[in-house]
mmCIF file of C-alpha atoms in Angstrom:
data_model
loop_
_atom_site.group_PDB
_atom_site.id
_atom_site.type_symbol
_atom_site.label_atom_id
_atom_site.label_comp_id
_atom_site.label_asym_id
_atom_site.label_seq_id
_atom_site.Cartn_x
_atom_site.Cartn_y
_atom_site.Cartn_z
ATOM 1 C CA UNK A 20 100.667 178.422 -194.508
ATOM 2 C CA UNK A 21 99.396 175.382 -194.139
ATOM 3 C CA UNK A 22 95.658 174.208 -194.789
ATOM 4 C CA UNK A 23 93.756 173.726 -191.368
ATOM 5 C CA UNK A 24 90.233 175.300 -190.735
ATOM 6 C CA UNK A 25 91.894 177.134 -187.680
ATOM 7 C CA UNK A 26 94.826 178.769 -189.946
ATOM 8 C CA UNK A 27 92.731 179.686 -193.236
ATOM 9 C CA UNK A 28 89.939 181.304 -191.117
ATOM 10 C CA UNK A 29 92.768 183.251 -189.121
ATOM 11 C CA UNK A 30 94.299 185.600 -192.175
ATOM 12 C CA UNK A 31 90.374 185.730 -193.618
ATOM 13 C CA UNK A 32 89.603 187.624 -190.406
ATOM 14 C CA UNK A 33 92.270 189.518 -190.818
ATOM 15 C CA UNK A 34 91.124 190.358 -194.512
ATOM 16 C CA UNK A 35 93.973 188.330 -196.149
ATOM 17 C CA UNK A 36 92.886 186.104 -198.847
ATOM 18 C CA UNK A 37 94.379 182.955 -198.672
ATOM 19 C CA UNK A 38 95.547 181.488 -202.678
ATOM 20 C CA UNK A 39 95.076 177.818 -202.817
ATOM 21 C CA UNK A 40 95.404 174.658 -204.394
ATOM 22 C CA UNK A 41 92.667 172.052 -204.476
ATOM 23 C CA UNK A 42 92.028 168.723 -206.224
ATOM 24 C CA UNK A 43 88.887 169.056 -208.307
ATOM 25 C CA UNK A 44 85.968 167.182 -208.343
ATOM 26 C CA UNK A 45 82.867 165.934 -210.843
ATOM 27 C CA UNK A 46 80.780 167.981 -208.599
ATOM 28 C CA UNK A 47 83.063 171.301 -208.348
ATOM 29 C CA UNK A 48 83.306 171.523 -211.871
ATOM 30 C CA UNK A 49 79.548 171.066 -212.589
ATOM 31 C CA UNK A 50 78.804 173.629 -209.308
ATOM 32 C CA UNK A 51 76.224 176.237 -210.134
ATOM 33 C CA UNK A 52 74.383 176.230 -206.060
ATOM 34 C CA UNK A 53 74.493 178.467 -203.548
ATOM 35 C CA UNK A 54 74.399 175.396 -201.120
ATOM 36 C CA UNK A 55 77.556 173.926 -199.427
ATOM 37 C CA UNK A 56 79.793 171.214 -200.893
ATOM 38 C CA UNK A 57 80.543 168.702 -198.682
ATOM 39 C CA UNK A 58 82.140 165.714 -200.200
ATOM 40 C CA UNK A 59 82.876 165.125 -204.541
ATOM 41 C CA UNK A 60 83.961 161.911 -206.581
ATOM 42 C CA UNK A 61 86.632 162.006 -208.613
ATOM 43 C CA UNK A 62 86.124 160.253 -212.231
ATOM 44 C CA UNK A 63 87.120 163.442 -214.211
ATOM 45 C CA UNK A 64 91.148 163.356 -215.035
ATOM 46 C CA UNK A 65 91.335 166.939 -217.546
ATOM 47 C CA UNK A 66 93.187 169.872 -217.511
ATOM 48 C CA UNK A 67 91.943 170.785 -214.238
ATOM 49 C CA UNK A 68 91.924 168.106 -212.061
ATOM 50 C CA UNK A 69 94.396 170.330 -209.776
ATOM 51 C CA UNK A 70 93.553 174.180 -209.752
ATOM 52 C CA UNK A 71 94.168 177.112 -207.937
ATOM 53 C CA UNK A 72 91.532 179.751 -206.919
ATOM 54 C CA UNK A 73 91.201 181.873 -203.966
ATOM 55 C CA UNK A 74 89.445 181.622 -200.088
ATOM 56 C CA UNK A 75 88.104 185.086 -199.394
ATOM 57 C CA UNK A 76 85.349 184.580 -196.718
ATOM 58 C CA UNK A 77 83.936 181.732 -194.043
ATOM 59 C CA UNK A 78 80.639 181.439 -192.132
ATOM 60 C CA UNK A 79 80.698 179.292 -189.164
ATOM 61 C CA UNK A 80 77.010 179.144 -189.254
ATOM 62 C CA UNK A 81 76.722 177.613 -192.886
ATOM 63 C CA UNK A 82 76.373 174.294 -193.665
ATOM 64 C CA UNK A 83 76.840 171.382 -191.332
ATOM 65 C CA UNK A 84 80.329 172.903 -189.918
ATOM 66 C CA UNK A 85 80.570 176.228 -190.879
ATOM 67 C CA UNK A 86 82.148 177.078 -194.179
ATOM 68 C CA UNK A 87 84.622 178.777 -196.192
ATOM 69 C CA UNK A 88 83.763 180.998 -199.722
ATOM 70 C CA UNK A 89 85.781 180.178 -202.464
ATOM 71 C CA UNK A 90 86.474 182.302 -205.908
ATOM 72 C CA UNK A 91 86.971 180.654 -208.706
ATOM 73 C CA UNK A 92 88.270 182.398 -212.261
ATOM 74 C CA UNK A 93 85.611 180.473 -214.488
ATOM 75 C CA UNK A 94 83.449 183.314 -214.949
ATOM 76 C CA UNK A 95 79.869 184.340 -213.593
ATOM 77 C CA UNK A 96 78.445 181.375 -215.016
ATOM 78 C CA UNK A 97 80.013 179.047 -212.771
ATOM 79 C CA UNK A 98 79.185 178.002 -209.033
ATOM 80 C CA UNK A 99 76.895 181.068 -207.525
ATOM 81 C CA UNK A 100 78.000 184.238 -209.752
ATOM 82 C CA UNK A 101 81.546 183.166 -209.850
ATOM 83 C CA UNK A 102 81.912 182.168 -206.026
ATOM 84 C CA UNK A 103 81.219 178.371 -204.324
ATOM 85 C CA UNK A 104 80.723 177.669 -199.850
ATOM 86 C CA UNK A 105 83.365 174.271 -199.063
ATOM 87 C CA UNK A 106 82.477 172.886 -195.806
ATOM 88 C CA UNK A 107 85.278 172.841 -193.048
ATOM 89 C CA UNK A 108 85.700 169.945 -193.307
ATOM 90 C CA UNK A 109 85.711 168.612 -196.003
ATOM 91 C CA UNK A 110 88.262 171.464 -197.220
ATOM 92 C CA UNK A 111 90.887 170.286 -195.249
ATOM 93 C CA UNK A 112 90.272 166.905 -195.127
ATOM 94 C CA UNK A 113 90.190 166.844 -198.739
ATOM 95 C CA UNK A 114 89.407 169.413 -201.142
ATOM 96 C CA UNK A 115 92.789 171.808 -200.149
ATOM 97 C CA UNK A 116 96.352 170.491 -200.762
ATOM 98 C CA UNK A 117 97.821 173.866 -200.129
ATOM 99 C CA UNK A 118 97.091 177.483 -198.990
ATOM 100 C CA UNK A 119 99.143 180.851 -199.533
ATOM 101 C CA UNK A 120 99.184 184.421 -198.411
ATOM 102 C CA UNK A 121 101.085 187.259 -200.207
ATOM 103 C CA UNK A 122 103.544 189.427 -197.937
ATOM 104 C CA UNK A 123 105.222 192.470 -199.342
ATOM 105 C CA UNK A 124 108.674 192.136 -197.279
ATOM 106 C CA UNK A 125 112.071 191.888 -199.156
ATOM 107 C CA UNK A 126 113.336 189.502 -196.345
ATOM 108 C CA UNK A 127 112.500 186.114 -195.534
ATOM 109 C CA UNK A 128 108.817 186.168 -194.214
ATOM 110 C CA UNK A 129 108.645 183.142 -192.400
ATOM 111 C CA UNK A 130 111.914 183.448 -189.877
ATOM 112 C CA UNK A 131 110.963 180.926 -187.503
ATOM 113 C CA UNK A 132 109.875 178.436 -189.916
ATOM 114 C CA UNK A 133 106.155 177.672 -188.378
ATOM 115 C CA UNK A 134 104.673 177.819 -191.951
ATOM 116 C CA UNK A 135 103.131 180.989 -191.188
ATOM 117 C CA UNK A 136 104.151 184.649 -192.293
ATOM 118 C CA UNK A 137 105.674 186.389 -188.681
ATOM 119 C CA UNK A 138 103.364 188.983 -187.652
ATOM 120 C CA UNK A 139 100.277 186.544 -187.543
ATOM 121 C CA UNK A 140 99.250 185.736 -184.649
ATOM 122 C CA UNK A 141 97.793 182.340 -184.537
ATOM 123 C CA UNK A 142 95.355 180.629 -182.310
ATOM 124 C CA UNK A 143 96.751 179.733 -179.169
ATOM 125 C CA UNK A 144 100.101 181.030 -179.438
ATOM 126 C CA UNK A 145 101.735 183.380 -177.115
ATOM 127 C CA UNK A 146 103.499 186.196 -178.444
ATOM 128 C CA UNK A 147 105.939 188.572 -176.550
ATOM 129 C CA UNK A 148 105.837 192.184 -177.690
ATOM 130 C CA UNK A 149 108.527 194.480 -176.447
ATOM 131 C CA UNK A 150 106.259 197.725 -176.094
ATOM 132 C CA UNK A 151 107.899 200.473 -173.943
ATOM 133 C CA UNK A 152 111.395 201.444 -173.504
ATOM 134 C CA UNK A 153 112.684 204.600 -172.152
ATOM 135 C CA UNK A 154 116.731 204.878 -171.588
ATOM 136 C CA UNK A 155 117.190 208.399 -169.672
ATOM 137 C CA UNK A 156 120.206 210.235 -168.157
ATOM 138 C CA UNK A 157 119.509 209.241 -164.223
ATOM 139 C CA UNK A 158 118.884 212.842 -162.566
ATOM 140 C CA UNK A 159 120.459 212.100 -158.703
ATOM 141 C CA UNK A 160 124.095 211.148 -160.639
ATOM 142 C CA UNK A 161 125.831 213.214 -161.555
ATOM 143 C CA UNK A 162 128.108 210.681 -163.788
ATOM 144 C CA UNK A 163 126.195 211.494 -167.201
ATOM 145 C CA UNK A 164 127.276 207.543 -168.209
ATOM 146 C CA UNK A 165 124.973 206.890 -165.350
ATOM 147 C CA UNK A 166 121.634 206.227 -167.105
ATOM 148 C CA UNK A 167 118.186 204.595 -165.947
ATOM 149 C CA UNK A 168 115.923 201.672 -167.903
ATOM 150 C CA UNK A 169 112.290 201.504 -168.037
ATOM 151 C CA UNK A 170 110.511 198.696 -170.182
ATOM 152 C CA UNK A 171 108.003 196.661 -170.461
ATOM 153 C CA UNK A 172 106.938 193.647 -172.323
ATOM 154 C CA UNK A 173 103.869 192.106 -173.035
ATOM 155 C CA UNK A 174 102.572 188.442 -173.907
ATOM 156 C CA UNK A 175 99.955 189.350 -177.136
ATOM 157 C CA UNK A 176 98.819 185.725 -177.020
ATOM 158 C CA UNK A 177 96.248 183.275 -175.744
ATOM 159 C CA UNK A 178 99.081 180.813 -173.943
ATOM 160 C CA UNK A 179 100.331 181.668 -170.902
ATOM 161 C CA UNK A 180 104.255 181.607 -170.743
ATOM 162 C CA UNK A 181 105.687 179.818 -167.558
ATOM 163 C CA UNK A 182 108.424 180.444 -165.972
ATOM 164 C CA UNK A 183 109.683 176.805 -166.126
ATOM 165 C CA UNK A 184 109.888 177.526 -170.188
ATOM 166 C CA UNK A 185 113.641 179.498 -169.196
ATOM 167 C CA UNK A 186 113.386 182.745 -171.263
ATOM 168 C CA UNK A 187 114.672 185.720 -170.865
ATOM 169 C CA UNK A 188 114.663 189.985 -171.767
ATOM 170 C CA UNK A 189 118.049 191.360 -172.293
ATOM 171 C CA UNK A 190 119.436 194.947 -173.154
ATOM 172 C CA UNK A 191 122.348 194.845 -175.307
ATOM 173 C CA UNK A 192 124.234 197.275 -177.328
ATOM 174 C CA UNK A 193 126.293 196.854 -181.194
ATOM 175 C CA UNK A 194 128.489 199.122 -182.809
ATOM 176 C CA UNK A 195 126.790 200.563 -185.503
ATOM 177 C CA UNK A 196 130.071 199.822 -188.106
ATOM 178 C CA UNK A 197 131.986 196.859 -186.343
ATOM 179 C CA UNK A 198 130.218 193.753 -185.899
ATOM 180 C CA UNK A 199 132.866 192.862 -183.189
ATOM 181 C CA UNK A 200 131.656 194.698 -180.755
ATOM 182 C CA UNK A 201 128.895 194.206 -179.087
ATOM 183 C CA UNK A 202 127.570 192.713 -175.300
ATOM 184 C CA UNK A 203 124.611 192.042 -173.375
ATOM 185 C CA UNK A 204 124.410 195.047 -170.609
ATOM 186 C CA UNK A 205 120.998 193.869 -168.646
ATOM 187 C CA UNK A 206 120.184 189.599 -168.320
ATOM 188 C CA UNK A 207 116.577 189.951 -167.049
ATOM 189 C CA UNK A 208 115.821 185.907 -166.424
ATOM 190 C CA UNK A 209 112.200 184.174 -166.192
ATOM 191 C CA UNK A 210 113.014 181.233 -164.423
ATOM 192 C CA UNK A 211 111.571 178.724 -161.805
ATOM 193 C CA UNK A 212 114.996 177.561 -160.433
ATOM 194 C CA UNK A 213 114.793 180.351 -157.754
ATOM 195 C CA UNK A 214 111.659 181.650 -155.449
ATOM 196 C CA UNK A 215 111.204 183.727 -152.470
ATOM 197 C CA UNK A 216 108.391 185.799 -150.907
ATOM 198 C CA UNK A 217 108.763 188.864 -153.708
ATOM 199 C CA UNK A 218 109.291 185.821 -156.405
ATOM 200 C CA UNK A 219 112.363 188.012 -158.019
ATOM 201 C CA UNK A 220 116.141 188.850 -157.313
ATOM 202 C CA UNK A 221 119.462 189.363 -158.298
ATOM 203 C CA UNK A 222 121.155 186.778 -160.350
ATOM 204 C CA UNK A 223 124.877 185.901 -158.827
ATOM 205 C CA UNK A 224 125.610 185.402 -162.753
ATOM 206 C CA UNK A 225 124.317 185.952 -165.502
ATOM 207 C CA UNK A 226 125.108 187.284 -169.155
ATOM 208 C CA UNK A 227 124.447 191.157 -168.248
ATOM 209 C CA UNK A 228 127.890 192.956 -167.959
ATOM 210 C CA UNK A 229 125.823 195.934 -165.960
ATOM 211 C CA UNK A 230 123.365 193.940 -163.801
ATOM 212 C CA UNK A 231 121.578 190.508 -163.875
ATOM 213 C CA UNK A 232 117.793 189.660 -162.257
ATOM 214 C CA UNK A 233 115.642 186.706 -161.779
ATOM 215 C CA UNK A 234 111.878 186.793 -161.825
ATOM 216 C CA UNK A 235 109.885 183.287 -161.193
ATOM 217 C CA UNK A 236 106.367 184.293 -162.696
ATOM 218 C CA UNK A 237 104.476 183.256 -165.423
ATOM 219 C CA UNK A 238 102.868 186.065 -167.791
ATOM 220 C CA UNK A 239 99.246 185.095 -169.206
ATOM 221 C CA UNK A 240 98.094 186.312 -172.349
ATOM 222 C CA UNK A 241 97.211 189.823 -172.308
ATOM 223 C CA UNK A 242 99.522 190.320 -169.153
ATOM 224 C CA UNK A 243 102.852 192.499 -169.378
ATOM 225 C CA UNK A 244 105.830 190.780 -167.371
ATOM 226 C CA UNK A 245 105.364 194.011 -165.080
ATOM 227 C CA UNK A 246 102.234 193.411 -164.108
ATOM 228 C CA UNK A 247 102.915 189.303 -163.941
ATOM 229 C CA UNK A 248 105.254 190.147 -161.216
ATOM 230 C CA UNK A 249 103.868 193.174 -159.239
ATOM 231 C CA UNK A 250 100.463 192.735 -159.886
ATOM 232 C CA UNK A 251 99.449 196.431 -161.476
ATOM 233 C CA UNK A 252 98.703 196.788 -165.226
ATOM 234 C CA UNK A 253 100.129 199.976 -165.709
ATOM 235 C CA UNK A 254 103.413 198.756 -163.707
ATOM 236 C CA UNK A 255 106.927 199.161 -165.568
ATOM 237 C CA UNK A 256 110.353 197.639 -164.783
ATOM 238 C CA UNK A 257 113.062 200.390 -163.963
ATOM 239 C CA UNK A 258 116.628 199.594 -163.583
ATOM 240 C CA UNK A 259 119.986 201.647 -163.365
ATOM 241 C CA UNK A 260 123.071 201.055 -165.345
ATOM 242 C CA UNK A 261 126.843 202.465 -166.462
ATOM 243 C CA UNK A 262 127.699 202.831 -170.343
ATOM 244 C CA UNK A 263 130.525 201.242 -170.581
ATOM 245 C CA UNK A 264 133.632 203.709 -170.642
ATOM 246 C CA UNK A 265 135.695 202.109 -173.638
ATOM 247 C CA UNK A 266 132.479 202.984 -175.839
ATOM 248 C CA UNK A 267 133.428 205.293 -178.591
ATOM 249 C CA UNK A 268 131.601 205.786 -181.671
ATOM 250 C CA UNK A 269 128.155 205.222 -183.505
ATOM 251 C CA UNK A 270 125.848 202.572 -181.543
ATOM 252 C CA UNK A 271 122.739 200.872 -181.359
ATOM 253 C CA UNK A 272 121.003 200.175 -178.062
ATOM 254 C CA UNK A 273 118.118 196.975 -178.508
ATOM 255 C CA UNK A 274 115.918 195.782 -176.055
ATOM 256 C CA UNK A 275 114.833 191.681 -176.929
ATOM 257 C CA UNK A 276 112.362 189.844 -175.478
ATOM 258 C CA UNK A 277 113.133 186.607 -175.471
ATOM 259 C CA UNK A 278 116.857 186.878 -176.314
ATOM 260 C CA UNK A 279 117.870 183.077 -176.703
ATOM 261 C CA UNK A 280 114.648 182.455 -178.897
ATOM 262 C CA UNK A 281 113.458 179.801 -175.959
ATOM 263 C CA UNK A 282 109.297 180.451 -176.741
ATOM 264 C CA UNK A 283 107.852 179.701 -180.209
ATOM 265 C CA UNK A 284 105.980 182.499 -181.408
ATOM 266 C CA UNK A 285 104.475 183.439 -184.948
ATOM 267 C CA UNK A 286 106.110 186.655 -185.040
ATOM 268 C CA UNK A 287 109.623 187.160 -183.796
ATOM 269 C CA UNK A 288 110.197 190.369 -185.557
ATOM 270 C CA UNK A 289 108.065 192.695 -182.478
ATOM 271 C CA UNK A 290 110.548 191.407 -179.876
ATOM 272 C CA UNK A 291 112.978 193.809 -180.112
ATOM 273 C CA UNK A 292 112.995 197.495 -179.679
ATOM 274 C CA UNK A 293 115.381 199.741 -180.591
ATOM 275 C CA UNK A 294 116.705 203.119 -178.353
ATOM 276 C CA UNK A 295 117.990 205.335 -181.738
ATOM 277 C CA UNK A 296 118.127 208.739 -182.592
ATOM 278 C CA UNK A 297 114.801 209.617 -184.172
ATOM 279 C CA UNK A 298 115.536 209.308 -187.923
ATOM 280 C CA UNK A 299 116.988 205.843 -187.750
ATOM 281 C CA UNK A 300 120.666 206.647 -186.949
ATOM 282 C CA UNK A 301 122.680 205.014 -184.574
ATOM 283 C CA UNK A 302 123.673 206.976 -181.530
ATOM 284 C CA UNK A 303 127.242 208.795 -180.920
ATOM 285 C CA UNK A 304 128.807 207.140 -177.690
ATOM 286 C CA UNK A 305 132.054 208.874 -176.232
ATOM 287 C CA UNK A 306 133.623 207.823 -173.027
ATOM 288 C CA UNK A 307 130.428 206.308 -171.908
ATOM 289 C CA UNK A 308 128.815 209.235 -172.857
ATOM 290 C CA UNK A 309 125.488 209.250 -175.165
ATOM 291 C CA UNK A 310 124.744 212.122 -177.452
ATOM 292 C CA UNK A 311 121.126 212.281 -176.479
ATOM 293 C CA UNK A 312 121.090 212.695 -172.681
ATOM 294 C CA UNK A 313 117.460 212.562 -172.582
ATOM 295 C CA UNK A 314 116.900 209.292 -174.020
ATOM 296 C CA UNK A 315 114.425 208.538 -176.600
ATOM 297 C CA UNK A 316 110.566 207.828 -175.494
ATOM 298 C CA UNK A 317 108.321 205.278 -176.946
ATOM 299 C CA UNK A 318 104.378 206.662 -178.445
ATOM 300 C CA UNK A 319 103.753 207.297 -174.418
ATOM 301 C CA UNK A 320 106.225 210.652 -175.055
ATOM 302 C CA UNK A 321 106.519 210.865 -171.577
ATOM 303 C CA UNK A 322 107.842 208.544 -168.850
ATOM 304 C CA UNK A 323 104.985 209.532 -166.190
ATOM 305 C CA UNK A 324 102.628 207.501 -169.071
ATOM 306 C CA UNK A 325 104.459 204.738 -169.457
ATOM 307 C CA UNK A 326 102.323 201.994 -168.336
ATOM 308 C CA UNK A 327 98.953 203.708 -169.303
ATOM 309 C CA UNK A 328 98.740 202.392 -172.715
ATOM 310 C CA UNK A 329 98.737 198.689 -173.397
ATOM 311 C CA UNK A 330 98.797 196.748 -176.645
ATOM 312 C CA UNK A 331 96.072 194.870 -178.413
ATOM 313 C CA UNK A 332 96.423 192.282 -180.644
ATOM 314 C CA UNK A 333 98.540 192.312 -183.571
ATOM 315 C CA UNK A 334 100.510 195.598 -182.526
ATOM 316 C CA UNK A 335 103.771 196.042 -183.452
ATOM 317 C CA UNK A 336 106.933 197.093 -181.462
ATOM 318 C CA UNK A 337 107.053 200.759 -181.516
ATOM 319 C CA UNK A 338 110.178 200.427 -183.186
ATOM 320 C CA UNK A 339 111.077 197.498 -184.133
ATOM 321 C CA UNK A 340 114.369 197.377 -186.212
ATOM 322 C CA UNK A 341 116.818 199.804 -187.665
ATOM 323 C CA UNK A 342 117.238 197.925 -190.923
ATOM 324 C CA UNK A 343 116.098 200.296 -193.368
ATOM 325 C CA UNK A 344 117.185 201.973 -196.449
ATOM 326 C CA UNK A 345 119.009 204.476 -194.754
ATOM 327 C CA UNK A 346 121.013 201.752 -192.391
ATOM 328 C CA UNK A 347 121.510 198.962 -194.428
ATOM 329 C CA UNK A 348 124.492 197.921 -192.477
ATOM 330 C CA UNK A 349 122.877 197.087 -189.091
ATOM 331 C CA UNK A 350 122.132 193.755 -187.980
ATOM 332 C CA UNK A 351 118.409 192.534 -189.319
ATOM 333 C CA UNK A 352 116.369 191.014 -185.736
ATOM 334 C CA UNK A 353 117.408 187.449 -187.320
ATOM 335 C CA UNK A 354 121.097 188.253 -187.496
ATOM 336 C CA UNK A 355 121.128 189.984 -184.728
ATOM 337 C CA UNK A 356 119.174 186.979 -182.643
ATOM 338 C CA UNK A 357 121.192 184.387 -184.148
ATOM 339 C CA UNK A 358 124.902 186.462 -183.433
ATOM 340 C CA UNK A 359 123.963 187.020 -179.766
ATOM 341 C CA UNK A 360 122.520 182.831 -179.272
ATOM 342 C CA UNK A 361 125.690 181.743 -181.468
ATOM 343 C CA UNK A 362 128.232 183.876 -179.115
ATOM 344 C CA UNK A 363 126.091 182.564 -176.013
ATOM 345 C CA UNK A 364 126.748 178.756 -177.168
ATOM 346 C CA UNK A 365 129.929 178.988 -178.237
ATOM 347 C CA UNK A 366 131.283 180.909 -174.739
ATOM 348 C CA UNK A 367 131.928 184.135 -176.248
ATOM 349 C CA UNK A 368 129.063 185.740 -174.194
ATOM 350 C CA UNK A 369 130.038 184.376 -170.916
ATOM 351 C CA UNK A 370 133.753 185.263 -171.377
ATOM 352 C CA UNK A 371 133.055 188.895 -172.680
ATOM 353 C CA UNK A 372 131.044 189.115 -169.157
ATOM 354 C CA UNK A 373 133.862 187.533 -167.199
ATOM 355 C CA UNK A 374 136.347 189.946 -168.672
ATOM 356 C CA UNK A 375 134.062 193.006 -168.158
ATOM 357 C CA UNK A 376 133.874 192.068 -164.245
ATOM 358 C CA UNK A 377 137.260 191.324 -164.063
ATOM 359 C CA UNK A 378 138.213 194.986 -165.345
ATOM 360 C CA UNK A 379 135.546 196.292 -163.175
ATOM 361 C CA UNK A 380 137.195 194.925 -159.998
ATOM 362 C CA UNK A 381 140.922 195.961 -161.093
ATOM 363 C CA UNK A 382 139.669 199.290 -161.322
ATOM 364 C CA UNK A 383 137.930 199.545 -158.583
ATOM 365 C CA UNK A 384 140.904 198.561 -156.806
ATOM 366 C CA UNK A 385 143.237 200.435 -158.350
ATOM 367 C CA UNK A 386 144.930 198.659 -160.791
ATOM 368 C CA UNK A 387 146.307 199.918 -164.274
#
């Protein structure tokens, strides 16, 4: 994870001990104080001139700079009962050539490849949670493929997220069993390239088959993009679209904050979140048709409370991936992040759009 003060200190206050290397000293192995080591020499080249022990605890009051407790494995009668205080300092100037945390996930912990385990948030950072998400048949239709959007997503971080960074929210769908198949129905942009008096509008293209939207704020940390743009906290984004007739079969519906992975962020893995039938299964699509006409709710159970309850650090989507041991087969949030930024690249995206529009139009006009 990386040795800085800043990092180490972060997962202790999060009761994670951090494993870590350090290059011994004369004084570190002689240490029986409960004072604060500072600085060593280095005439003593034994077994353990390199060693591993653990950081469990810091105090920014002791010592010169604040320090961090060590826990050493040479017994009781070594350092204060076992234990030693490193200044800041000097432990990552010098004393520390590595630091490790444990997770307990089967995949690869460290997606992004920041050097820190996704899902801590470190100082600074901004971090986009996608928190609510209600899909619902729309009442005043009476088309059941006609269905309505509400969702929200929040920045968890301390850095604000401008608009000038280009990122994006998008809606997409997979089939559950065909990797083939899959598009982008809602391309919700955060842009400065556009502005007016409302600072949001329709896109005249975009990668959303069903509807495409520009918004030029920027969302400080602890904001939602909601209440970025219309100024409310408990304000949510509602939008209207069409399942796609030629749907037939088992699907997955995901909604992905930052889509095209534009914003660095320690944990990638709360960006997405997942409209599902309640156990985990993916949901039966015919004709355009879903199988639950009601939608699925997030923790807020109802729609009139979405809004009302906002995140606080270190939450986690509600839920967050459908890659468990009951649906091994769907995408994991990497693969599913890298196939939709690969097929973006490459074209594929934009010409799955363009051939979507072009079969709306010939049917709207008549055309077999």
């Amino acid at each position: 994870i990386g040795s800085t003060t800043s990092t180490v200190k972060n997962y202790l206050a999060k009761g994670r001990p951090v494993a870590i290397g350090v290059k011994v000293g004369d004084s570190f192995i002689s240490w029986n104080s409960t004072g604060v080591l500072s600085s060593d020499t280095y005439n003593y080249s034994g077994q353990h001139a390199y060693h591993a022990l653990m950081a469990v605890g810091y105090d920014d009051s002791k010592g010169a700079n604040g320090a961090f407790k060590l826990l050493n494995s040479w017994g009781e009668q070594w350092g204060d009962d076992g234990e030693m205080w490193v200044d800041y300092n000097f432990f990552e100037n010098e004393l520390c050539f590595a630091s490790f945390v444990a997770s307990n996930t089967s995949d690869d912990p460290d997606i992004d490849g920041d050097n820190q385990v996704d899902g801590e948030l470190t100082p600074g950072a901004a971090d986009l949670l996608a928190w609510e998400l209600y899909d619902y048949d729309y009442a005043d239709d009476p088309d059941p493929s006609v269905r309505a959007l509400a969702y929200n997503v929040f920045n968890l971080g301390e850095q604000t997220i401008p608009s000038s960074s280009e990122w994006n929210i998008v809606y997409a769908y997979y089939n559950a069993y065909d990797a083939n198949e899959w598009d982008i129905l809602l391309y919700d942009e955060y842009t400065d390239d556009f502005d007016n008096e409302q600072h949001n509008g329709p896109l005249d293209s975009g990668d959303g088959a069903q509807g495409n939207w520009w918004n030029n704020v920027d969302v400080a940390g602890g904001q939602s993009v909601a209440q970025a743009l219309l100024g409310t906290e408990d304000a949510i984004f509602q939008w209207g679209y069409t399942v796609p007739d030629h749907l037939e079969g088992h699907y997955y519906f995901v909604l992905i904050a930052d889509g095209y992975d534009a914003i660095t962020e320690p944990d990638e893995d709360n960006n997405y979140y997942y409209f599902a039938h309640g156990n985990g299964d993916p949901l039966y699509v015919s004709g355009g048709v879903i199988d639950e006409p009601e939608g699925k709710t997030d923790h807020t159970a109802k729609l009139e409370g979405m809004g009302k309850i906002r995140p606080t650090l270190l939450d986690e989507a509600p839920n967050p991936t459908m890659r468990k041991a009951g649906n091994l087969n769907t995408y994991s949030t990497k693969e599913l992040r890298k196939m939709i930024d690969n097929h973006r690249k490459s074209g594929l995206l934009k010409e799955k759009v363009n051939r979507f529009k072009e079969n709306q139009k010939r049917a709207t006009a008549g055309i077999e």
